[in-house]
Amino acid sequence: MPRPVPSTPEQRTVTLQFDDNALLPLLYGEHDRHLARIEQRLGVRLGSRGNRLTIAGTPERTEVAEAALRALWRRLEKGQGVTTADVEAALRMAEGEAENDPRLPLQDTPEIRTRKAAIAPRSPAQAAYIDMLARHEMVFGVGPAGTGKTYLAVAQGVALLQAGRVDRIVLSRPAVEAGERLGFLPGDMKEKVDPYLRPLYDALHDMLPAEQVARRIASGEIEIAPLAFMRGRTLAHCFAILDEAQNTTPAQMKMFLTRMGEGTRMVITGDPTQVDLPGGQQSGLAEALRILDGVPGIGVARFDERDVVRHPLVARIVAAYGRADVSAEQQGRRGKKEQDGTGK
C-alpha cells in the first residue's frame, strides 16, 4: 500500500509513497495518461519523483484524488490491470465517498464473484445495487442506459447459478419495436425474437465462455425468452431478470411479478424515460414502482447520469436530454395555465 508522507494543512498537498516501483507505470498509464485524466477531472496537480507521487489542490479535491489512487493501487496489488475505465470508476467512487453519497452501502464495497472474474462497482449507485442484489429477493434497477443495470443483474444470476444457489437463469424482455418497423421476420420463433434479446446474450458471453453459454441454454439452465412466454408459468428456484421493463404494460408487469415461486429471485430493470409503447400506453414499470413503494423485501436502486459507465460523453448526453425534458414539461404546464386562464 502507498504510505502517505505528512504535510501541513496549509500546504493542501498529499504525498504518497509506493512500495513496488514495478507497478508504477501501470498506475500512471502510458505517457502518464491516467495521471493526466485525474488532473483534468479534479483540477489537481500531480507530480511524480521516484516512488513518490504528490497531489496538490484544494483539500476536498486532493482527498478524492488520494482515495482514487489508493483504490487503483489496490487493484494492481491484487494482480488486476488499470484501464481508463478503471480510473473513471475509481474517481466516481471516491467522489461518492467524499460526498457521503447515500447510495453507497454501509459495509465495504461489494463485488459479484463469478468463476471468470470479480465484478466491482463503478459508481456509488452500482455499489448500492450490488448490495441489494445480494440481500433482496426482488430488486428494481431504474435509470438511464449505460449504468450497468442489466449487466450486473446477469452477473449476479451467473454467480448464483455457479454457486448452486439457483437451478437456472431466466432472462426476458418485452418484444416492443423501438421506433423501427421490423415487419415480418423469417425463420423459427428463436430467430424471430433473438434481435430483441441480443443484449442479454452479449452480457452472458461476458460472464461465461461461449461454449458454456450454448450448453447451458441447450440444457435449460439458461432460458432467454420474450415476456409473452412467461404467462401461465411459475418460476421456482431460478434467477429471473426482466429487462427493458419500461416497455411492459401494467398487465404484463403484474403477470411477470406474480410468476415468482419458491427460491426465486427477480430483478426488473428499465429506463422510465425511454418508453416505446404504442399510443402513449402507461408503462407497467412506472405503475409498479408507485404501487410497490415501501413493500418489505423489495429493493429499488435508482441511477442517474452520474452513474453512466460508458463513454463520458454518454453521461453528458443523458443530462442534456434530462434538462430538455424538464424544460418541455415546464413549458407545457405554463401553456395549460394560459389556456385555463389560471396563468394570468
Coordinates of C-alpha atoms in Angstrom, one line a residue:
M1 CA 0.0 0.0 0.0
P2 CA 1.2 3.6 -0.6
R3 CA 2.3 5.3 2.6
P4 CA 1.3 9.0 3.0
V5 CA 4.1 11.4 3.8
P6 CA 2.8 14.0 6.3
S7 CA 2.3 17.6 5.2
T8 CA 0.9 20.7 7.0
P9 CA -2.7 21.6 6.4
E10 CA -1.8 24.9 4.9
Q11 CA 0.1 23.2 2.0
R12 CA -3.0 21.4 0.8
T13 CA -0.7 18.7 -0.5
V14 CA -0.5 14.9 0.0
T15 CA 2.5 12.8 -1.0
L16 CA 2.0 9.1 -1.5
Q17 CA 5.0 6.7 -1.4
F18 CA 4.7 3.4 -3.2
D19 CA 6.4 0.2 -2.2
D20 CA 6.6 -1.5 -5.6
N21 CA 8.3 0.5 -8.4
A22 CA 7.4 -2.1 -11.0
L23 CA 3.7 -1.3 -10.6
L24 CA 4.1 2.5 -11.0
P25 CA 4.0 2.5 -14.9
L26 CA 0.7 0.6 -14.7
L27 CA -0.7 3.1 -12.2
Y28 CA 0.4 6.2 -14.1
G29 CA -0.6 4.8 -17.5
E30 CA 1.1 5.1 -20.9
H31 CA 2.6 8.6 -21.1
D32 CA 1.1 9.3 -17.7
R33 CA -2.4 9.4 -19.2
H34 CA -4.1 8.1 -16.0
L35 CA -2.5 10.9 -14.0
A36 CA -3.5 13.4 -16.7
R37 CA -7.1 12.3 -16.5
I38 CA -7.2 12.7 -12.7
E39 CA -5.7 16.2 -13.1
Q40 CA -8.3 17.1 -15.7
R41 CA -11.2 15.7 -13.8
L42 CA -10.4 17.1 -10.4
G43 CA -8.4 20.2 -11.1
V44 CA -5.4 19.0 -9.0
R45 CA -1.7 18.9 -9.8
L46 CA 0.1 15.6 -9.7
G47 CA 3.9 15.4 -9.6
S48 CA 5.9 12.2 -9.5
R49 CA 9.5 11.7 -8.4
G50 CA 11.0 8.2 -7.9
N51 CA 8.4 6.2 -6.0
R52 CA 6.6 9.3 -4.6
L53 CA 3.5 11.0 -6.1
T54 CA 2.5 14.4 -4.8
I55 CA -1.1 15.7 -5.1
A56 CA -1.7 19.4 -4.8
G57 CA -5.1 21.2 -4.8
T58 CA -8.0 22.1 -2.6
P59 CA -8.4 19.9 0.4
E60 CA -11.6 18.3 -1.0
R61 CA -10.1 17.5 -4.4
T62 CA -6.8 16.2 -3.0
E63 CA -8.8 13.9 -0.7
V64 CA -10.7 12.5 -3.7
A65 CA -7.6 12.1 -5.8
E66 CA -5.8 10.3 -2.9
A67 CA -8.8 7.9 -2.4
A68 CA -8.9 7.1 -6.2
L69 CA -5.2 6.5 -6.4
R70 CA -5.3 4.2 -3.4
A71 CA -8.2 2.2 -4.9
L72 CA -6.3 1.8 -8.2
W73 CA -3.1 0.8 -6.3
R74 CA -5.2 -1.9 -4.5
R75 CA -6.2 -3.3 -7.9
L76 CA -2.6 -3.5 -9.0
E77 CA -1.6 -5.3 -5.8
K78 CA -4.3 -7.9 -6.5
G79 CA -2.8 -8.5 -9.9
Q80 CA -5.6 -6.7 -11.7
G81 CA -5.0 -4.1 -14.5
V82 CA -5.9 -0.5 -14.6
T83 CA -7.6 0.9 -17.7
T84 CA -9.0 4.3 -18.4
A85 CA -12.4 3.0 -17.4
D86 CA -11.0 1.8 -14.1
V87 CA -9.6 5.3 -13.5
E88 CA -13.1 6.8 -14.2
A89 CA -14.7 4.3 -11.9
A90 CA -12.2 5.0 -9.1
L91 CA -12.9 8.7 -9.4
R92 CA -16.7 8.2 -9.3
M93 CA -16.5 6.0 -6.2
A94 CA -14.1 8.4 -4.4
E95 CA -16.3 11.4 -5.2
G96 CA -19.3 9.5 -3.8
E97 CA -17.4 8.6 -0.6
A98 CA -16.3 12.3 -0.2
E99 CA -19.9 13.5 -0.6
N100 CA -21.2 10.8 1.7
D101 CA -23.4 9.6 -1.2
P102 CA -26.4 7.7 0.4
R103 CA -26.3 5.2 -2.4
L104 CA -23.1 3.7 -1.1
P105 CA -23.7 0.7 1.1
L106 CA -22.6 0.9 4.7
Q107 CA -20.2 -2.1 4.6
D108 CA -17.1 -2.5 2.4
T109 CA -17.6 -2.1 -1.3
P110 CA -19.3 -5.3 -2.5
E111 CA -18.3 -7.4 -5.5
I112 CA -20.0 -10.0 -7.7
R113 CA -17.8 -13.0 -8.0
T114 CA -18.1 -15.4 -10.9
R115 CA -15.6 -18.0 -11.9
K116 CA -14.5 -15.8 -14.7
A117 CA -13.9 -12.6 -12.8
A118 CA -14.8 -10.5 -9.8
I119 CA -17.0 -7.6 -10.9
A120 CA -16.6 -4.5 -8.8
P121 CA -19.0 -1.5 -8.8
R122 CA -18.0 1.5 -11.0
S123 CA -20.3 4.1 -9.3
P124 CA -21.9 4.6 -5.9
A125 CA -25.3 3.5 -7.3
Q126 CA -23.7 0.3 -8.7
A127 CA -22.3 -0.4 -5.2
A128 CA -25.8 0.0 -3.6
Y129 CA -27.4 -2.1 -6.4
I130 CA -24.9 -5.0 -5.9
D131 CA -25.6 -4.8 -2.2
M132 CA -29.4 -5.0 -2.9
L133 CA -29.0 -7.9 -5.3
A134 CA -27.3 -9.9 -2.5
R135 CA -29.9 -9.0 0.1
H136 CA -33.3 -8.8 -1.6
E137 CA -35.4 -11.3 -3.3
M138 CA -36.8 -8.7 -5.7
V139 CA -34.9 -5.7 -7.0
F140 CA -35.8 -2.9 -9.4
G141 CA -32.9 -1.2 -11.2
V142 CA -34.2 2.1 -12.6
G143 CA -32.2 4.6 -14.6
P144 CA -30.7 5.6 -18.0
A145 CA -28.8 3.4 -20.4
G146 CA -25.2 2.7 -19.7
T147 CA -25.4 2.5 -15.9
G148 CA -24.9 -1.3 -15.8
K149 CA -28.4 -2.3 -14.5
T150 CA -28.8 -5.4 -16.8
Y151 CA -25.1 -6.3 -16.9
L152 CA -24.8 -6.5 -13.1
A153 CA -28.1 -8.4 -12.8
V154 CA -26.8 -11.0 -15.3
A155 CA -23.5 -11.2 -13.4
Q156 CA -25.4 -11.9 -10.1
G157 CA -27.5 -14.5 -11.8
V158 CA -24.4 -16.3 -13.2
A159 CA -22.7 -16.1 -9.8
L160 CA -25.7 -17.7 -8.0
L161 CA -26.0 -20.4 -10.7
Q162 CA -22.4 -21.3 -10.5
A163 CA -22.6 -21.4 -6.7
G164 CA -25.6 -23.8 -6.9
R165 CA -27.9 -21.3 -5.2
V166 CA -30.4 -21.3 -8.1
D167 CA -31.1 -24.0 -10.7
R168 CA -31.4 -21.8 -13.7
I169 CA -31.5 -18.2 -15.0
V170 CA -34.5 -16.8 -16.9
L171 CA -33.9 -13.7 -19.0
S172 CA -36.8 -11.9 -20.5
R173 CA -37.7 -8.8 -22.5
P174 CA -40.9 -7.4 -23.9
A175 CA -40.7 -7.6 -27.7
V176 CA -41.6 -4.0 -28.4
E177 CA -40.3 -2.2 -31.6
A178 CA -38.3 0.9 -30.5
G179 CA -39.4 3.2 -33.3
E180 CA -38.4 0.9 -36.2
R181 CA -40.8 -1.3 -38.2
L182 CA -39.2 -4.7 -38.4
G183 CA -42.1 -6.3 -40.3
F184 CA -42.2 -10.0 -41.0
L185 CA -39.1 -11.8 -39.8
P186 CA -38.3 -15.1 -41.4
G187 CA -37.1 -18.2 -39.6
D188 CA -38.3 -20.1 -36.5
M189 CA -39.5 -18.5 -33.3
K190 CA -36.0 -18.2 -31.8
E191 CA -34.7 -16.4 -34.9
K192 CA -37.7 -14.0 -34.8
V193 CA -37.2 -12.9 -31.2
D194 CA -33.4 -13.0 -31.0
P195 CA -33.0 -9.4 -32.2
Y196 CA -34.9 -8.2 -29.2
L197 CA -32.9 -10.3 -26.8
R198 CA -29.4 -9.8 -28.2
P199 CA -28.2 -7.5 -25.3
L200 CA -28.9 -10.3 -22.9
Y201 CA -26.8 -12.7 -24.9
D202 CA -24.0 -10.2 -25.0
A203 CA -24.0 -9.8 -21.2
L204 CA -23.9 -13.6 -20.8
H205 CA -20.9 -14.0 -23.1
D206 CA -19.0 -11.6 -20.9
M207 CA -19.6 -13.8 -17.9
L208 CA -19.3 -17.3 -19.4
P209 CA -17.3 -18.9 -22.2
A210 CA -19.3 -19.1 -25.5
E211 CA -19.5 -23.0 -25.5
Q212 CA -20.7 -22.9 -21.9
V213 CA -23.5 -20.4 -22.7
A214 CA -24.6 -22.6 -25.6
R215 CA -24.5 -25.8 -23.5
R216 CA -26.4 -24.2 -20.6
I217 CA -29.1 -22.8 -23.0
A218 CA -29.5 -26.2 -24.6
S219 CA -29.9 -27.9 -21.2
G220 CA -32.4 -25.3 -20.0
E221 CA -30.1 -23.9 -17.2
I222 CA -30.3 -20.6 -19.0
E223 CA -33.5 -19.5 -20.7
I224 CA -33.8 -16.4 -22.8
A225 CA -37.4 -15.7 -23.9
P226 CA -39.7 -12.8 -24.7
L227 CA -42.1 -11.7 -21.9
A228 CA -45.1 -13.2 -23.6
F229 CA -43.7 -16.7 -23.0
M230 CA -43.9 -16.2 -19.2
R231 CA -47.7 -16.3 -19.0
G232 CA -49.1 -19.2 -17.1
R233 CA -45.8 -20.3 -15.6
T234 CA -44.4 -20.5 -12.1
L235 CA -40.7 -19.6 -11.9
A236 CA -39.2 -21.6 -9.0
H237 CA -35.6 -21.9 -7.8
C238 CA -34.4 -19.5 -10.5
F239 CA -32.9 -16.1 -11.0
A240 CA -35.3 -14.2 -13.3
I241 CA -34.5 -10.9 -15.0
L242 CA -37.0 -8.7 -16.8
D243 CA -35.0 -6.2 -18.9
E244 CA -36.4 -3.1 -20.7
A245 CA -39.3 -3.2 -18.2
Q246 CA -40.5 0.3 -19.1
N247 CA -41.9 -1.3 -22.3
T248 CA -44.3 -3.6 -20.4
T249 CA -48.0 -2.8 -19.9
P250 CA -49.3 -2.7 -16.4
A251 CA -51.0 -6.2 -17.0
Q252 CA -47.7 -7.6 -18.3
M253 CA -45.8 -6.3 -15.3
K254 CA -48.2 -7.8 -12.9
M255 CA -48.1 -11.1 -14.8
F256 CA -44.3 -11.3 -14.6
L257 CA -44.1 -10.3 -10.9
T258 CA -46.6 -12.9 -9.9
R259 CA -44.6 -15.7 -11.6
M260 CA -42.3 -15.7 -8.6
G261 CA -42.1 -19.1 -7.0
E262 CA -40.2 -20.7 -4.1
G263 CA -36.5 -20.0 -4.0
T264 CA -36.6 -17.4 -6.9
R265 CA -35.0 -14.0 -7.1
M266 CA -36.2 -11.4 -9.5
V267 CA -34.6 -8.3 -11.0
I268 CA -36.6 -5.8 -13.0
T269 CA -34.6 -3.2 -15.0
G270 CA -35.6 -0.3 -17.1
D271 CA -35.4 3.4 -18.0
P272 CA -38.7 5.2 -17.4
T273 CA -37.7 8.0 -19.9
Q274 CA -37.4 5.5 -22.8
V275 CA -40.9 4.1 -23.1
D276 CA -41.6 2.7 -26.6
L277 CA -45.1 1.5 -26.0
P278 CA -47.5 2.5 -28.8
G279 CA -50.3 5.0 -28.4
G280 CA -49.0 6.5 -25.2
Q281 CA -49.9 3.5 -23.1
Q282 CA -49.0 3.6 -19.5
S283 CA -45.7 1.9 -18.6
G284 CA -46.0 -1.1 -16.3
L285 CA -42.7 -0.2 -14.7
A286 CA -43.9 3.3 -13.6
E287 CA -47.1 1.8 -12.2
A288 CA -45.2 -1.0 -10.3
L289 CA -42.8 1.5 -8.7
R290 CA -45.7 3.5 -7.5
I291 CA -47.8 0.6 -6.2
L292 CA -44.9 -1.4 -4.6
D293 CA -43.3 1.6 -3.0
G294 CA -42.4 0.6 0.6
V295 CA -43.3 -3.1 0.3
P296 CA -40.9 -5.1 2.5
G297 CA -38.5 -7.3 0.7
I298 CA -38.4 -5.2 -2.5
G299 CA -35.3 -3.1 -3.2
V300 CA -35.2 -0.1 -5.6
A301 CA -31.9 1.0 -7.0
R302 CA -32.0 4.4 -8.8
F303 CA -29.4 5.5 -11.3
D304 CA -28.8 8.9 -13.0
E305 CA -26.4 10.4 -15.4
R306 CA -23.6 10.4 -12.8
D307 CA -23.6 6.6 -12.9
V308 CA -23.2 6.2 -16.7
V309 CA -20.2 4.0 -17.1
R310 CA -19.9 4.1 -20.9
H311 CA -18.1 6.9 -22.7
P312 CA -18.1 10.1 -20.6
L313 CA -20.0 11.8 -23.4
V314 CA -22.9 9.5 -22.9
A315 CA -23.4 10.9 -19.4
R316 CA -23.5 14.5 -20.8
I317 CA -25.9 13.4 -23.5
V318 CA -28.2 11.9 -20.8
A319 CA -28.0 15.0 -18.7
A320 CA -28.8 17.3 -21.7
Y321 CA -31.9 15.2 -22.6
G322 CA -33.0 15.3 -19.0
R323 CA -32.7 19.1 -18.9
A324 CA -34.7 19.3 -22.2
D325 CA -37.4 17.1 -20.8
V326 CA -37.8 19.3 -17.7
S327 CA -37.9 22.4 -19.8
A328 CA -40.6 21.0 -22.1
E329 CA -42.6 19.9 -19.1
Q330 CA -42.4 23.4 -17.6
Q331 CA -43.5 25.0 -20.9
G332 CA -46.4 22.5 -21.1
R333 CA -47.6 23.5 -17.7
R334 CA -47.4 27.2 -18.5
G335 CA -49.3 26.7 -21.7
K336 CA -52.0 24.8 -19.9
K337 CA -52.4 27.5 -17.3
E338 CA -52.7 30.1 -20.0
Q339 CA -55.5 28.1 -21.7
D340 CA -57.3 27.7 -18.4
G341 CA -56.9 31.3 -17.6
T342 CA -55.1 30.5 -14.4
G343 CA -51.8 31.9 -15.5
K344 CA -53.0 35.5 -15.6

